[in-house]
């Protein structure tokens, strides 16, 4: 596979990790380490002023020399809110990468394509590296690319559902047309789902729930890393196309009954 | 004086500037970003931004997310 480069940065691992839902930051840090990943997402929220901090500040657990840290805009329902969150993240920590996540529908958490496009235009013009989370819509993916998105992040299935790639046909079209990396995000519940995404031609996958809520998140991070690596090795090994017709693996001559 | 912090009305002793308000609220400023009346205030500038009664202040930090 060609090297994974986003906004000039080369990634050795095609596995990206979300940091939500872990039982503790200590477990999160161990899972991150085990994953071999070089990119993690984080979120911005109001400080709870009436409660003691539950854990160390998350940024004390992520070495910025080793990981690209990508704040997301979760909680935003409009382009304006997403832009505000991105600017806050930049002011807070100098973060210039942003995962656009605009999910006004709180039931299915599906991303709003129109607000996402608007926010991409604004933030790309401000110099952000914009990674928009989208439904698997090939037309939208192209429009976002033209608007300056550094990658596109189509969903496999709704966030946190572990249902795998239910958008397969559309992801294939997105991959065939994209000139920016395609990162399959959301809904991947098993290592095999991640491998499938890479085999479909995705440049990377973003996994959060499947690792963070596993019985053993560290072991699951290893499993996803192995699956992604296996799929990558398989592609490099030159797989043959699927066929309608059977083709014997053993010689068709010299049968004992002849 | 009354200020609206993170969407909630609070009665605090009058403070000179944002850095004082954050300290009064018991927040470690090193891991937060503050917005005052819709304007993002960089950490190093918090000591120079006055807080007026009725100010709308957001104190935000990073958490785990996907």
PDB file of C-alpha atoms in Angstrom:
ATOM      1  CA  UNK A   1       0.000   0.000   0.000  1.00  0.00           C
ATOM      2  CA  UNK A   2       1.187   3.528  -0.559  1.00  0.00           C
ATOM      3  CA  UNK A   3       2.352   5.315   2.589  1.00  0.00           C
ATOM      4  CA  UNK A   4      -0.376   6.992   4.640  1.00  0.00           C
ATOM      5  CA  UNK A   5       0.257  10.722   4.522  1.00  0.00           C
ATOM      6  CA  UNK A   6      -2.219  13.290   5.834  1.00  0.00           C
ATOM      7  CA  UNK A   7      -1.373  16.965   5.554  1.00  0.00           C
ATOM      8  CA  UNK A   8       2.279  16.109   5.053  1.00  0.00           C
ATOM      9  CA  UNK A   9       2.523  13.839   8.085  1.00  0.00           C
ATOM     10  CA  UNK A  10       3.398  10.185   7.433  1.00  0.00           C
ATOM     11  CA  UNK A  11       1.751   7.566   9.649  1.00  0.00           C
ATOM     12  CA  UNK A  12       3.286   4.149  10.167  1.00  0.00           C
ATOM     13  CA  UNK A  13       0.059   2.748  11.570  1.00  0.00           C
ATOM     14  CA  UNK A  14      -3.305   2.744   9.803  1.00  0.00           C
ATOM     15  CA  UNK A  15      -5.081   2.372  13.123  1.00  0.00           C
ATOM     16  CA  UNK A  16      -6.328   5.570  14.743  1.00  0.00           C
ATOM     17  CA  UNK A  17      -7.745   5.528  18.271  1.00  0.00           C
ATOM     18  CA  UNK A  18     -10.541   7.422  19.963  1.00  0.00           C
ATOM     19  CA  UNK A  19     -10.012   8.102  23.664  1.00  0.00           C
ATOM     20  CA  UNK A  20     -13.617   8.109  24.919  1.00  0.00           C
ATOM     21  CA  UNK A  21     -15.301   5.532  27.176  1.00  0.00           C
ATOM     22  CA  UNK A  22     -12.126   4.038  28.696  1.00  0.00           C
ATOM     23  CA  UNK A  23     -12.451   2.965  32.324  1.00  0.00           C
ATOM     24  CA  UNK A  24      -9.470   5.139  33.260  1.00  0.00           C
ATOM     25  CA  UNK A  25      -6.778   7.179  31.601  1.00  0.00           C
ATOM     26  CA  UNK A  26      -4.236   4.585  32.738  1.00  0.00           C
ATOM     27  CA  UNK A  27      -6.010   1.848  30.754  1.00  0.00           C
ATOM     28  CA  UNK A  28      -6.430   4.217  27.815  1.00  0.00           C
ATOM     29  CA  UNK A  29      -2.694   4.950  27.798  1.00  0.00           C
ATOM     30  CA  UNK A  30      -1.843   1.232  27.841  1.00  0.00           C
ATOM     31  CA  UNK A  31      -4.284   0.509  25.012  1.00  0.00           C
ATOM     32  CA  UNK A  32      -2.851   3.379  22.981  1.00  0.00           C
ATOM     33  CA  UNK A  33       0.618   2.006  23.483  1.00  0.00           C
ATOM     34  CA  UNK A  34      -0.459  -1.512  22.499  1.00  0.00           C
ATOM     35  CA  UNK A  35      -2.206  -0.276  19.377  1.00  0.00           C
ATOM     36  CA  UNK A  36       0.917   1.137  17.744  1.00  0.00           C
ATOM     37  CA  UNK A  37      -1.281   4.046  16.680  1.00  0.00           C
ATOM     38  CA  UNK A  38       0.086   7.518  16.055  1.00  0.00           C
ATOM     39  CA  UNK A  39      -3.185   9.469  16.023  1.00  0.00           C
ATOM     40  CA  UNK A  40      -5.762   9.886  18.764  1.00  0.00           C
ATOM     41  CA  UNK A  41      -8.943  11.905  18.986  1.00  0.00           C
ATOM     42  CA  UNK A  42     -10.104  13.838  22.054  1.00  0.00           C
ATOM     43  CA  UNK A  43     -13.138  15.971  22.879  1.00  0.00           C
ATOM     44  CA  UNK A  44     -13.761  19.351  24.520  1.00  0.00           C
ATOM     45  CA  UNK A  45     -16.268  19.764  27.337  1.00  0.00           C
ATOM     46  CA  UNK A  46     -17.188  22.209  30.072  1.00  0.00           C
ATOM     47  CA  UNK A  47     -15.275  21.659  33.318  1.00  0.00           C
ATOM     48  CA  UNK A  48     -17.617  20.321  36.012  1.00  0.00           C
ATOM     49  CA  UNK A  49     -17.014  22.962  38.678  1.00  0.00           C
ATOM     50  CA  UNK A  50     -19.013  21.116  41.321  1.00  0.00           C
ATOM     51  CA  UNK A  51     -17.116  17.841  41.198  1.00  0.00           C
ATOM     52  CA  UNK A  52     -13.544  16.902  41.959  1.00  0.00           C
ATOM     53  CA  UNK A  53     -11.612  15.876  38.828  1.00  0.00           C
ATOM     54  CA  UNK A  54     -12.225  12.178  38.166  1.00  0.00           C
ATOM     55  CA  UNK A  55      -8.833  11.522  36.594  1.00  0.00           C
ATOM     56  CA  UNK A  56      -5.625  13.283  35.502  1.00  0.00           C
ATOM     57  CA  UNK A  57      -6.002  15.782  32.677  1.00  0.00           C
ATOM     58  CA  UNK A  58      -6.080  13.636  29.539  1.00  0.00           C
ATOM     59  CA  UNK A  59      -3.310  15.561  27.831  1.00  0.00           C
ATOM     60  CA  UNK A  60      -0.866  14.499  30.529  1.00  0.00           C
ATOM     61  CA  UNK A  61      -1.349  10.956  29.163  1.00  0.00           C
ATOM     62  CA  UNK A  62      -0.628  11.663  25.515  1.00  0.00           C
ATOM     63  CA  UNK A  63       2.916  12.468  24.415  1.00  0.00           C
ATOM     64  CA  UNK A  64       2.533  15.060  21.678  1.00  0.00           C
ATOM     65  CA  UNK A  65       5.863  14.086  20.154  1.00  0.00           C
ATOM     66  CA  UNK A  66       4.499  10.622  19.411  1.00  0.00           C
ATOM     67  CA  UNK A  67       0.813  11.154  18.712  1.00  0.00           C
ATOM     68  CA  UNK A  68      -1.042  13.515  16.483  1.00  0.00           C
ATOM     69  CA  UNK A  69      -3.860  14.749  18.698  1.00  0.00           C
ATOM     70  CA  UNK A  70      -7.095  15.548  16.912  1.00  0.00           C
ATOM     71  CA  UNK A  71      -9.825  17.315  18.895  1.00  0.00           C
ATOM     72  CA  UNK A  72     -13.309  16.470  17.677  1.00  0.00           C
ATOM     73  CA  UNK A  73     -16.315  18.769  17.576  1.00  0.00           C
ATOM     74  CA  UNK A  74     -18.716  16.326  19.198  1.00  0.00           C
ATOM     75  CA  UNK A  75     -21.709  18.067  20.694  1.00  0.00           C
ATOM     76  CA  UNK A  76     -21.833  20.595  17.843  1.00  0.00           C
ATOM     77  CA  UNK A  77     -25.079  20.742  15.877  1.00  0.00           C
ATOM     78  CA  UNK A  78     -24.266  23.594  13.524  1.00  0.00           C
ATOM     79  CA  UNK A  79     -21.249  24.718  11.521  1.00  0.00           C
ATOM     80  CA  UNK A  80     -20.948  27.734  13.818  1.00  0.00           C
ATOM     81  CA  UNK A  81     -20.716  25.570  16.921  1.00  0.00           C
ATOM     82  CA  UNK A  82     -18.139  23.285  15.309  1.00  0.00           C
ATOM     83  CA  UNK A  83     -16.010  26.237  14.233  1.00  0.00           C
ATOM     84  CA  UNK A  84     -16.172  27.624  17.769  1.00  0.00           C
ATOM     85  CA  UNK A  85     -15.012  24.301  19.234  1.00  0.00           C
ATOM     86  CA  UNK A  86     -12.144  24.035  16.735  1.00  0.00           C
ATOM     87  CA  UNK A  87     -10.986  27.550  17.595  1.00  0.00           C
ATOM     88  CA  UNK A  88     -11.202  26.800  21.328  1.00  0.00           C
ATOM     89  CA  UNK A  89      -9.110  23.669  20.835  1.00  0.00           C
ATOM     90  CA  UNK A  90      -6.515  25.655  18.955  1.00  0.00           C
ATOM     91  CA  UNK A  91      -6.425  28.308  21.683  1.00  0.00           C
ATOM     92  CA  UNK A  92      -6.272  25.677  24.422  1.00  0.00           C
ATOM     93  CA  UNK A  93      -3.508  23.532  23.088  1.00  0.00           C
ATOM     94  CA  UNK A  94      -2.372  24.793  19.727  1.00  0.00           C
ATOM     95  CA  UNK A  95      -4.191  21.952  17.995  1.00  0.00           C
ATOM     96  CA  UNK A  96      -4.612  22.583  14.308  1.00  0.00           C
ATOM     97  CA  UNK A  97      -6.127  19.238  13.316  1.00  0.00           C
ATOM     98  CA  UNK A  98      -9.842  18.831  13.864  1.00  0.00           C
ATOM     99  CA  UNK A  99     -12.265  15.974  13.376  1.00  0.00           C
ATOM    100  CA  UNK A 100     -15.556  17.539  12.368  1.00  0.00           C
ATOM    101  CA  UNK A 101     -18.386  15.740  14.071  1.00  0.00           C
ATOM    102  CA  UNK A 102     -21.735  17.448  13.577  1.00  0.00           C
ATOM    103  CA  UNK A 103     -24.500  15.227  14.834  1.00  0.00           C
ATOM    104  CA  UNK A 104     -27.744  17.109  15.457  1.00  0.00           C
ATOM    105  CA  UNK A 105     -29.696  13.839  15.524  1.00  0.00           C
ATOM    106  CA  UNK A 106     -29.042  12.483  19.008  1.00  0.00           C
ATOM    107  CA  UNK A 107     -30.755   9.167  18.352  1.00  0.00           C
ATOM    108  CA  UNK A 108     -28.717   7.833  15.444  1.00  0.00           C
ATOM    109  CA  UNK A 109     -25.831  10.318  15.813  1.00  0.00           C
ATOM    110  CA  UNK A 110     -25.690  10.640  12.049  1.00  0.00           C
ATOM    111  CA  UNK A 111     -23.627  13.554  10.740  1.00  0.00           C
ATOM    112  CA  UNK A 112     -25.264  16.581   9.118  1.00  0.00           C
ATOM    113  CA  UNK A 113     -23.743  16.855   5.607  1.00  0.00           C
ATOM    114  CA  UNK A 114     -24.646  20.493   4.974  1.00  0.00           C
ATOM    115  CA  UNK A 115     -23.308  21.869   8.248  1.00  0.00           C
ATOM    116  CA  UNK A 116     -20.217  19.659   7.857  1.00  0.00           C
ATOM    117  CA  UNK A 117     -19.482  21.112   4.414  1.00  0.00           C
ATOM    118  CA  UNK A 118     -19.948  24.686   5.690  1.00  0.00           C
ATOM    119  CA  UNK A 119     -17.624  24.085   8.651  1.00  0.00           C
ATOM    120  CA  UNK A 120     -15.018  22.441   6.406  1.00  0.00           C
ATOM    121  CA  UNK A 121     -14.930  25.479   4.139  1.00  0.00           C
ATOM    122  CA  UNK A 122     -14.475  27.875   7.065  1.00  0.00           C
ATOM    123  CA  UNK A 123     -11.876  25.851   8.969  1.00  0.00           C
ATOM    124  CA  UNK A 124      -9.816  24.827   5.934  1.00  0.00           C
ATOM    125  CA  UNK A 125      -9.606  28.518   5.001  1.00  0.00           C
ATOM    126  CA  UNK A 126      -8.326  29.219   8.534  1.00  0.00           C
ATOM    127  CA  UNK A 127      -5.527  26.701   8.079  1.00  0.00           C
ATOM    128  CA  UNK A 128      -6.958  23.796  10.048  1.00  0.00           C
ATOM    129  CA  UNK A 129      -6.315  20.220   8.937  1.00  0.00           C
ATOM    130  CA  UNK A 130      -9.957  19.203   8.618  1.00  0.00           C
ATOM    131  CA  UNK A 131     -11.061  15.577   8.923  1.00  0.00           C
ATOM    132  CA  UNK A 132     -14.843  15.450   8.449  1.00  0.00           C
ATOM    133  CA  UNK A 133     -16.881  12.546   9.804  1.00  0.00           C
ATOM    134  CA  UNK A 134     -19.594  11.831   7.243  1.00  0.00           C
ATOM    135  CA  UNK A 135     -22.157   9.367   6.125  1.00  0.00           C
ATOM    136  CA  UNK A 136     -20.790   7.193   3.340  1.00  0.00           C
ATOM    137  CA  UNK A 137     -21.877   9.576   0.601  1.00  0.00           C
ATOM    138  CA  UNK A 138     -19.505   9.657  -2.392  1.00  0.00           C
ATOM    139  CA  UNK A 139     -20.814  12.988  -3.699  1.00  0.00           C
ATOM    140  CA  UNK A 140     -20.360  14.649  -0.321  1.00  0.00           C
ATOM    141  CA  UNK A 141     -16.880  13.140   0.001  1.00  0.00           C
ATOM    142  CA  UNK A 142     -15.856  14.795  -3.275  1.00  0.00           C
ATOM    143  CA  UNK A 143     -17.410  18.124  -2.260  1.00  0.00           C
ATOM    144  CA  UNK A 144     -15.494  18.045   1.039  1.00  0.00           C
ATOM    145  CA  UNK A 145     -12.260  17.250  -0.751  1.00  0.00           C
ATOM    146  CA  UNK A 146     -12.819  20.257  -3.018  1.00  0.00           C
ATOM    147  CA  UNK A 147     -13.590  22.391   0.049  1.00  0.00           C
ATOM    148  CA  UNK A 148     -10.176  21.562   1.514  1.00  0.00           C
ATOM    149  CA  UNK A 149     -10.716  18.512   3.708  1.00  0.00           C
ATOM    150  CA  UNK A 150      -7.409  16.718   4.375  1.00  0.00           C
ATOM    151  CA  UNK A 151      -9.167  13.332   4.529  1.00  0.00           C
ATOM    152  CA  UNK A 152     -12.725  12.066   4.667  1.00  0.00           C
ATOM    153  CA  UNK A 153     -14.124   9.825   7.380  1.00  0.00           C
ATOM    154  CA  UNK A 154     -17.148   7.863   6.202  1.00  0.00           C
ATOM    155  CA  UNK A 155     -18.982   5.753   8.753  1.00  0.00           C
ATOM    156  CA  UNK A 156     -19.245   1.979   8.590  1.00  0.00           C
ATOM    157  CA  UNK A 157     -22.401   2.057  10.716  1.00  0.00           C
ATOM    158  CA  UNK A 158     -23.694   4.463  13.386  1.00  0.00           C
ATOM    159  CA  UNK A 159     -21.307   5.486  16.185  1.00  0.00           C
ATOM    160  CA  UNK A 160     -20.855   2.923  18.907  1.00  0.00           C
ATOM    161  CA  UNK A 161     -22.992   0.203  17.308  1.00  0.00           C
ATOM    162  CA  UNK A 162     -20.230  -2.354  16.616  1.00  0.00           C
ATOM    163  CA  UNK A 163     -22.173  -3.447  13.545  1.00  0.00           C
ATOM    164  CA  UNK A 164     -19.304  -3.312  11.095  1.00  0.00           C
ATOM    165  CA  UNK A 165     -19.329  -2.004   7.546  1.00  0.00           C
ATOM    166  CA  UNK A 166     -22.948  -1.647   6.421  1.00  0.00           C
ATOM    167  CA  UNK A 167     -21.999   0.988   3.868  1.00  0.00           C
ATOM    168  CA  UNK A 168     -19.654  -1.194   1.874  1.00  0.00           C
ATOM    169  CA  UNK A 169     -20.772  -0.308  -1.656  1.00  0.00           C
ATOM    170  CA  UNK A 170     -20.641   3.436  -1.003  1.00  0.00           C
ATOM    171  CA  UNK A 171     -17.248   3.213   0.699  1.00  0.00           C
ATOM    172  CA  UNK A 172     -15.911   1.431  -2.394  1.00  0.00           C
ATOM    173  CA  UNK A 173     -17.089   4.323  -4.562  1.00  0.00           C
ATOM    174  CA  UNK A 174     -15.632   6.897  -2.157  1.00  0.00           C
ATOM    175  CA  UNK A 175     -12.275   5.092  -2.207  1.00  0.00           C
ATOM    176  CA  UNK A 176     -12.277   4.828  -6.002  1.00  0.00           C
ATOM    177  CA  UNK A 177     -12.838   8.576  -6.402  1.00  0.00           C
ATOM    178  CA  UNK A 178     -10.917  10.079  -3.494  1.00  0.00           C
ATOM    179  CA  UNK A 179      -7.684  11.990  -3.852  1.00  0.00           C
ATOM    180  CA  UNK A 180      -7.431  12.369  -0.071  1.00  0.00           C
ATOM    181  CA  UNK A 181      -7.112   9.498   2.409  1.00  0.00           C
ATOM    182  CA  UNK A 182     -10.342   7.720   3.336  1.00  0.00           C
ATOM    183  CA  UNK A 183     -10.586   6.822   7.019  1.00  0.00           C
ATOM    184  CA  UNK A 184     -13.446   4.503   7.938  1.00  0.00           C
ATOM    185  CA  UNK A 185     -14.797   5.747  11.236  1.00  0.00           C
ATOM    186  CA  UNK A 186     -17.632   4.581  13.454  1.00  0.00           C
ATOM    187  CA  UNK A 187     -19.366   1.277  13.902  1.00  0.00           C
ATOM    188  CA  UNK A 188     -16.364  -1.021  13.527  1.00  0.00           C
ATOM    189  CA  UNK A 189     -16.802  -3.528  16.331  1.00  0.00           C
ATOM    190  CA  UNK A 190     -14.413  -6.357  15.527  1.00  0.00           C
ATOM    191  CA  UNK A 191     -10.847  -6.602  14.266  1.00  0.00           C
ATOM    192  CA  UNK A 192     -12.234  -8.282  11.120  1.00  0.00           C
ATOM    193  CA  UNK A 193     -14.285  -5.134  10.410  1.00  0.00           C
ATOM    194  CA  UNK A 194     -11.116  -3.057  10.474  1.00  0.00           C
ATOM    195  CA  UNK A 195      -9.378  -5.509   8.162  1.00  0.00           C
ATOM    196  CA  UNK A 196     -12.342  -5.335   5.791  1.00  0.00           C
ATOM    197  CA  UNK A 197     -12.097  -1.551   5.665  1.00  0.00           C
ATOM    198  CA  UNK A 198      -8.411  -1.687   4.744  1.00  0.00           C
ATOM    199  CA  UNK A 199      -9.135  -4.396   2.157  1.00  0.00           C
ATOM    200  CA  UNK A 200     -11.779  -2.123   0.631  1.00  0.00           C
ATOM    201  CA  UNK A 201      -9.035   0.430   0.088  1.00  0.00           C
ATOM    202  CA  UNK A 202      -9.449   2.660   3.133  1.00  0.00           C
ATOM    203  CA  UNK A 203      -6.221   4.384   4.133  1.00  0.00           C
ATOM    204  CA  UNK A 204      -6.951   3.953   7.846  1.00  0.00           C
ATOM    205  CA  UNK A 205      -9.630   3.184  10.440  1.00  0.00           C
ATOM    206  CA  UNK A 206     -10.619   5.018  13.604  1.00  0.00           C
ATOM    207  CA  UNK A 207     -11.657   2.781  16.489  1.00  0.00           C
ATOM    208  CA  UNK A 208     -12.944   3.857  19.876  1.00  0.00           C
ATOM    209  CA  UNK A 209     -15.912   1.985  21.387  1.00  0.00           C
ATOM    210  CA  UNK A 210     -14.749  -1.473  20.279  1.00  0.00           C
ATOM    211  CA  UNK A 211     -11.441  -1.072  22.106  1.00  0.00           C
ATOM    212  CA  UNK A 212     -12.446   1.113  25.042  1.00  0.00           C
ATOM    213  CA  UNK A 213     -15.431  -0.991  26.104  1.00  0.00           C
ATOM    214  CA  UNK A 214     -13.865  -4.418  25.466  1.00  0.00           C
ATOM    215  CA  UNK A 215     -13.387  -6.747  28.423  1.00  0.00           C
ATOM    216  CA  UNK A 216      -9.647  -6.224  27.963  1.00  0.00           C
ATOM    217  CA  UNK A 217      -9.060  -2.973  26.070  1.00  0.00           C
ATOM    218  CA  UNK A 218      -5.297  -3.500  25.849  1.00  0.00           C
ATOM    219  CA  UNK A 219      -5.678  -6.943  24.266  1.00  0.00           C
ATOM    220  CA  UNK A 220      -8.350  -5.588  21.919  1.00  0.00           C
ATOM    221  CA  UNK A 221      -6.045  -2.768  20.828  1.00  0.00           C
ATOM    222  CA  UNK A 222      -3.444  -5.423  19.948  1.00  0.00           C
ATOM    223  CA  UNK A 223      -6.077  -7.406  18.055  1.00  0.00           C
ATOM    224  CA  UNK A 224      -7.117  -4.402  15.965  1.00  0.00           C
ATOM    225  CA  UNK A 225      -3.477  -3.558  15.268  1.00  0.00           C
ATOM    226  CA  UNK A 226      -2.891  -7.118  14.072  1.00  0.00           C
ATOM    227  CA  UNK A 227      -5.988  -7.127  11.868  1.00  0.00           C
ATOM    228  CA  UNK A 228      -5.096  -3.830  10.231  1.00  0.00           C
ATOM    229  CA  UNK A 229      -1.537  -4.990   9.662  1.00  0.00           C
ATOM    230  CA  UNK A 230      -2.711  -8.347   8.255  1.00  0.00           C
ATOM    231  CA  UNK A 231      -5.025  -6.628   5.782  1.00  0.00           C
ATOM    232  CA  UNK A 232      -2.228  -4.304   4.707  1.00  0.00           C
ATOM    233  CA  UNK A 233       0.189  -7.219   4.222  1.00  0.00           C
ATOM    234  CA  UNK A 234      -2.456  -9.082   2.226  1.00  0.00           C
ATOM    235  CA  UNK A 235      -2.932  -6.156  -0.125  1.00  0.00           C
ATOM    236  CA  UNK A 236       0.813  -5.793  -0.586  1.00  0.00           C
ATOM    237  CA  UNK A 237       1.002  -9.520  -1.366  1.00  0.00           C
ATOM    238  CA  UNK A 238      -1.216  -9.037  -4.431  1.00  0.00           C
ATOM    239  CA  UNK A 239      -4.539 -10.799  -3.871  1.00  0.00           C
ATOM    240  CA  UNK A 240      -6.297 -12.279  -6.913  1.00  0.00           C
ATOM    241  CA  UNK A 241      -9.776 -11.158  -7.880  1.00  0.00           C
ATOM    242  CA  UNK A 242     -12.876 -13.061  -6.815  1.00  0.00           C
ATOM    243  CA  UNK A 243     -14.340 -15.341  -9.520  1.00  0.00           C
ATOM    244  CA  UNK A 244     -17.770 -16.772 -10.333  1.00  0.00           C
ATOM    245  CA  UNK A 245     -16.220 -20.046 -11.419  1.00  0.00           C
ATOM    246  CA  UNK A 246     -14.506 -22.772  -9.453  1.00  0.00           C
ATOM    247  CA  UNK A 247     -10.862 -23.351 -10.223  1.00  0.00           C
ATOM    248  CA  UNK A 248      -9.220 -26.510  -8.915  1.00  0.00           C
ATOM    249  CA  UNK A 249      -6.269 -26.046  -6.609  1.00  0.00           C
ATOM    250  CA  UNK A 250      -5.103 -29.633  -7.167  1.00  0.00           C
ATOM    251  CA  UNK A 251      -3.998 -30.961 -10.594  1.00  0.00           C
ATOM    252  CA  UNK A 252      -6.849 -32.209 -12.812  1.00  0.00           C
ATOM    253  CA  UNK A 253      -4.784 -35.044 -14.281  1.00  0.00           C
ATOM    254  CA  UNK A 254      -3.443 -38.332 -12.920  1.00  0.00           C
ATOM    255  CA  UNK A 255      -6.526 -39.281 -10.891  1.00  0.00           C
ATOM    256  CA  UNK A 256      -6.270 -42.794  -9.366  1.00  0.00           C
ATOM    257  CA  UNK A 257      -9.493 -43.868 -11.127  1.00  0.00           C
ATOM    258  CA  UNK A 258      -8.070 -43.174 -14.608  1.00  0.00           C
TER     259      UNK A 258
ATOM    260  CA  UNK B   1     -21.260  39.623  41.997  1.00  0.00           C
ATOM    261  CA  UNK B   2     -23.174  37.330  39.687  1.00  0.00           C
ATOM    262  CA  UNK B   3     -21.508  35.638  36.741  1.00  0.00           C
ATOM    263  CA  UNK B   4     -22.769  32.946  34.400  1.00  0.00           C
ATOM    264  CA  UNK B   5     -20.149  30.182  34.407  1.00  0.00           C
ATOM    265  CA  UNK B   6     -20.615  27.141  32.181  1.00  0.00           C
ATOM    266  CA  UNK B   7     -24.291  27.948  31.811  1.00  0.00           C
ATOM    267  CA  UNK B   8     -24.929  28.303  35.549  1.00  0.00           C
ATOM    268  CA  UNK B   9     -25.429  31.494  37.577  1.00  0.00           C
ATOM    269  CA  UNK B  10     -22.873  31.859  40.354  1.00  0.00           C
ATOM    270  CA  UNK B  11     -22.388  34.374  43.136  1.00  0.00           C
ATOM    271  CA  UNK B  12     -18.675  35.050  43.580  1.00  0.00           C
ATOM    272  CA  UNK B  13     -16.649  37.681  45.418  1.00  0.00           C
ATOM    273  CA  UNK B  14     -15.730  40.481  43.046  1.00  0.00           C
ATOM    274  CA  UNK B  15     -12.575  39.587  41.116  1.00  0.00           C
ATOM    275  CA  UNK B  16     -10.222  41.794  39.164  1.00  0.00           C
ATOM    276  CA  UNK B  17      -9.762  39.594  36.133  1.00  0.00           C
ATOM    277  CA  UNK B  18     -10.350  36.163  34.598  1.00  0.00           C
ATOM    278  CA  UNK B  19      -7.268  34.594  36.141  1.00  0.00           C
ATOM    279  CA  UNK B  20      -8.677  35.456  39.587  1.00  0.00           C
ATOM    280  CA  UNK B  21     -12.107  34.078  38.720  1.00  0.00           C
ATOM    281  CA  UNK B  22     -10.614  30.792  37.581  1.00  0.00           C
ATOM    282  CA  UNK B  23      -8.586  30.588  40.786  1.00  0.00           C
ATOM    283  CA  UNK B  24     -11.633  31.412  42.963  1.00  0.00           C
ATOM    284  CA  UNK B  25     -13.526  28.596  41.266  1.00  0.00           C
ATOM    285  CA  UNK B  26     -10.729  26.178  42.166  1.00  0.00           C
ATOM    286  CA  UNK B  27      -9.691  25.411  38.601  1.00  0.00           C
ATOM    287  CA  UNK B  28      -6.093  24.683  37.590  1.00  0.00           C
ATOM    288  CA  UNK B  29      -5.621  27.043  34.639  1.00  0.00           C
ATOM    289  CA  UNK B  30      -2.917  24.963  33.009  1.00  0.00           C
ATOM    290  CA  UNK B  31      -5.354  22.535  31.395  1.00  0.00           C
ATOM    291  CA  UNK B  32      -8.336  24.704  30.528  1.00  0.00           C
ATOM    292  CA  UNK B  33      -9.346  27.223  27.924  1.00  0.00           C
ATOM    293  CA  UNK B  34     -11.602  30.120  28.855  1.00  0.00           C
ATOM    294  CA  UNK B  35     -14.112  32.055  26.832  1.00  0.00           C
ATOM    295  CA  UNK B  36     -15.459  35.336  28.219  1.00  0.00           C
ATOM    296  CA  UNK B  37     -18.544  36.890  26.613  1.00  0.00           C
ATOM    297  CA  UNK B  38     -17.950  34.873  23.464  1.00  0.00           C
ATOM    298  CA  UNK B  39     -14.267  35.747  23.116  1.00  0.00           C
ATOM    299  CA  UNK B  40     -11.555  33.120  23.583  1.00  0.00           C
ATOM    300  CA  UNK B  41      -8.987  34.294  26.118  1.00  0.00           C
ATOM    301  CA  UNK B  42      -5.551  32.747  25.895  1.00  0.00           C
ATOM    302  CA  UNK B  43      -4.098  31.530  29.161  1.00  0.00           C
ATOM    303  CA  UNK B  44      -1.363  34.133  29.197  1.00  0.00           C
ATOM    304  CA  UNK B  45      -3.913  36.927  28.762  1.00  0.00           C
ATOM    305  CA  UNK B  46      -6.319  35.887  31.522  1.00  0.00           C
ATOM    306  CA  UNK B  47      -4.687  38.247  34.015  1.00  0.00           C
ATOM    307  CA  UNK B  48      -5.484  41.181  31.748  1.00  0.00           C
ATOM    308  CA  UNK B  49      -9.167  40.526  31.022  1.00  0.00           C
ATOM    309  CA  UNK B  50     -11.572  42.116  33.540  1.00  0.00           C
ATOM    310  CA  UNK B  51     -14.693  40.217  34.620  1.00  0.00           C
ATOM    311  CA  UNK B  52     -17.798  42.361  34.857  1.00  0.00           C
ATOM    312  CA  UNK B  53     -20.974  41.404  36.756  1.00  0.00           C
ATOM    313  CA  UNK B  54     -23.187  39.326  34.484  1.00  0.00           C
ATOM    314  CA  UNK B  55     -20.247  38.094  32.381  1.00  0.00           C
ATOM    315  CA  UNK B  56     -20.791  34.840  30.510  1.00  0.00           C
ATOM    316  CA  UNK B  57     -17.763  32.645  31.097  1.00  0.00           C
ATOM    317  CA  UNK B  58     -17.044  29.200  29.697  1.00  0.00           C
ATOM    318  CA  UNK B  59     -14.290  27.095  31.260  1.00  0.00           C
ATOM    319  CA  UNK B  60     -13.508  24.173  29.023  1.00  0.00           C
ATOM    320  CA  UNK B  61     -11.079  21.280  29.061  1.00  0.00           C
ATOM    321  CA  UNK B  62     -10.164  18.235  27.027  1.00  0.00           C
ATOM    322  CA  UNK B  63     -11.691  14.864  27.777  1.00  0.00           C
ATOM    323  CA  UNK B  64     -11.667  11.479  26.105  1.00  0.00           C
ATOM    324  CA  UNK B  65     -13.628  11.339  22.877  1.00  0.00           C
ATOM    325  CA  UNK B  66     -13.875   9.480  19.623  1.00  0.00           C
TER     326      UNK B  66
END
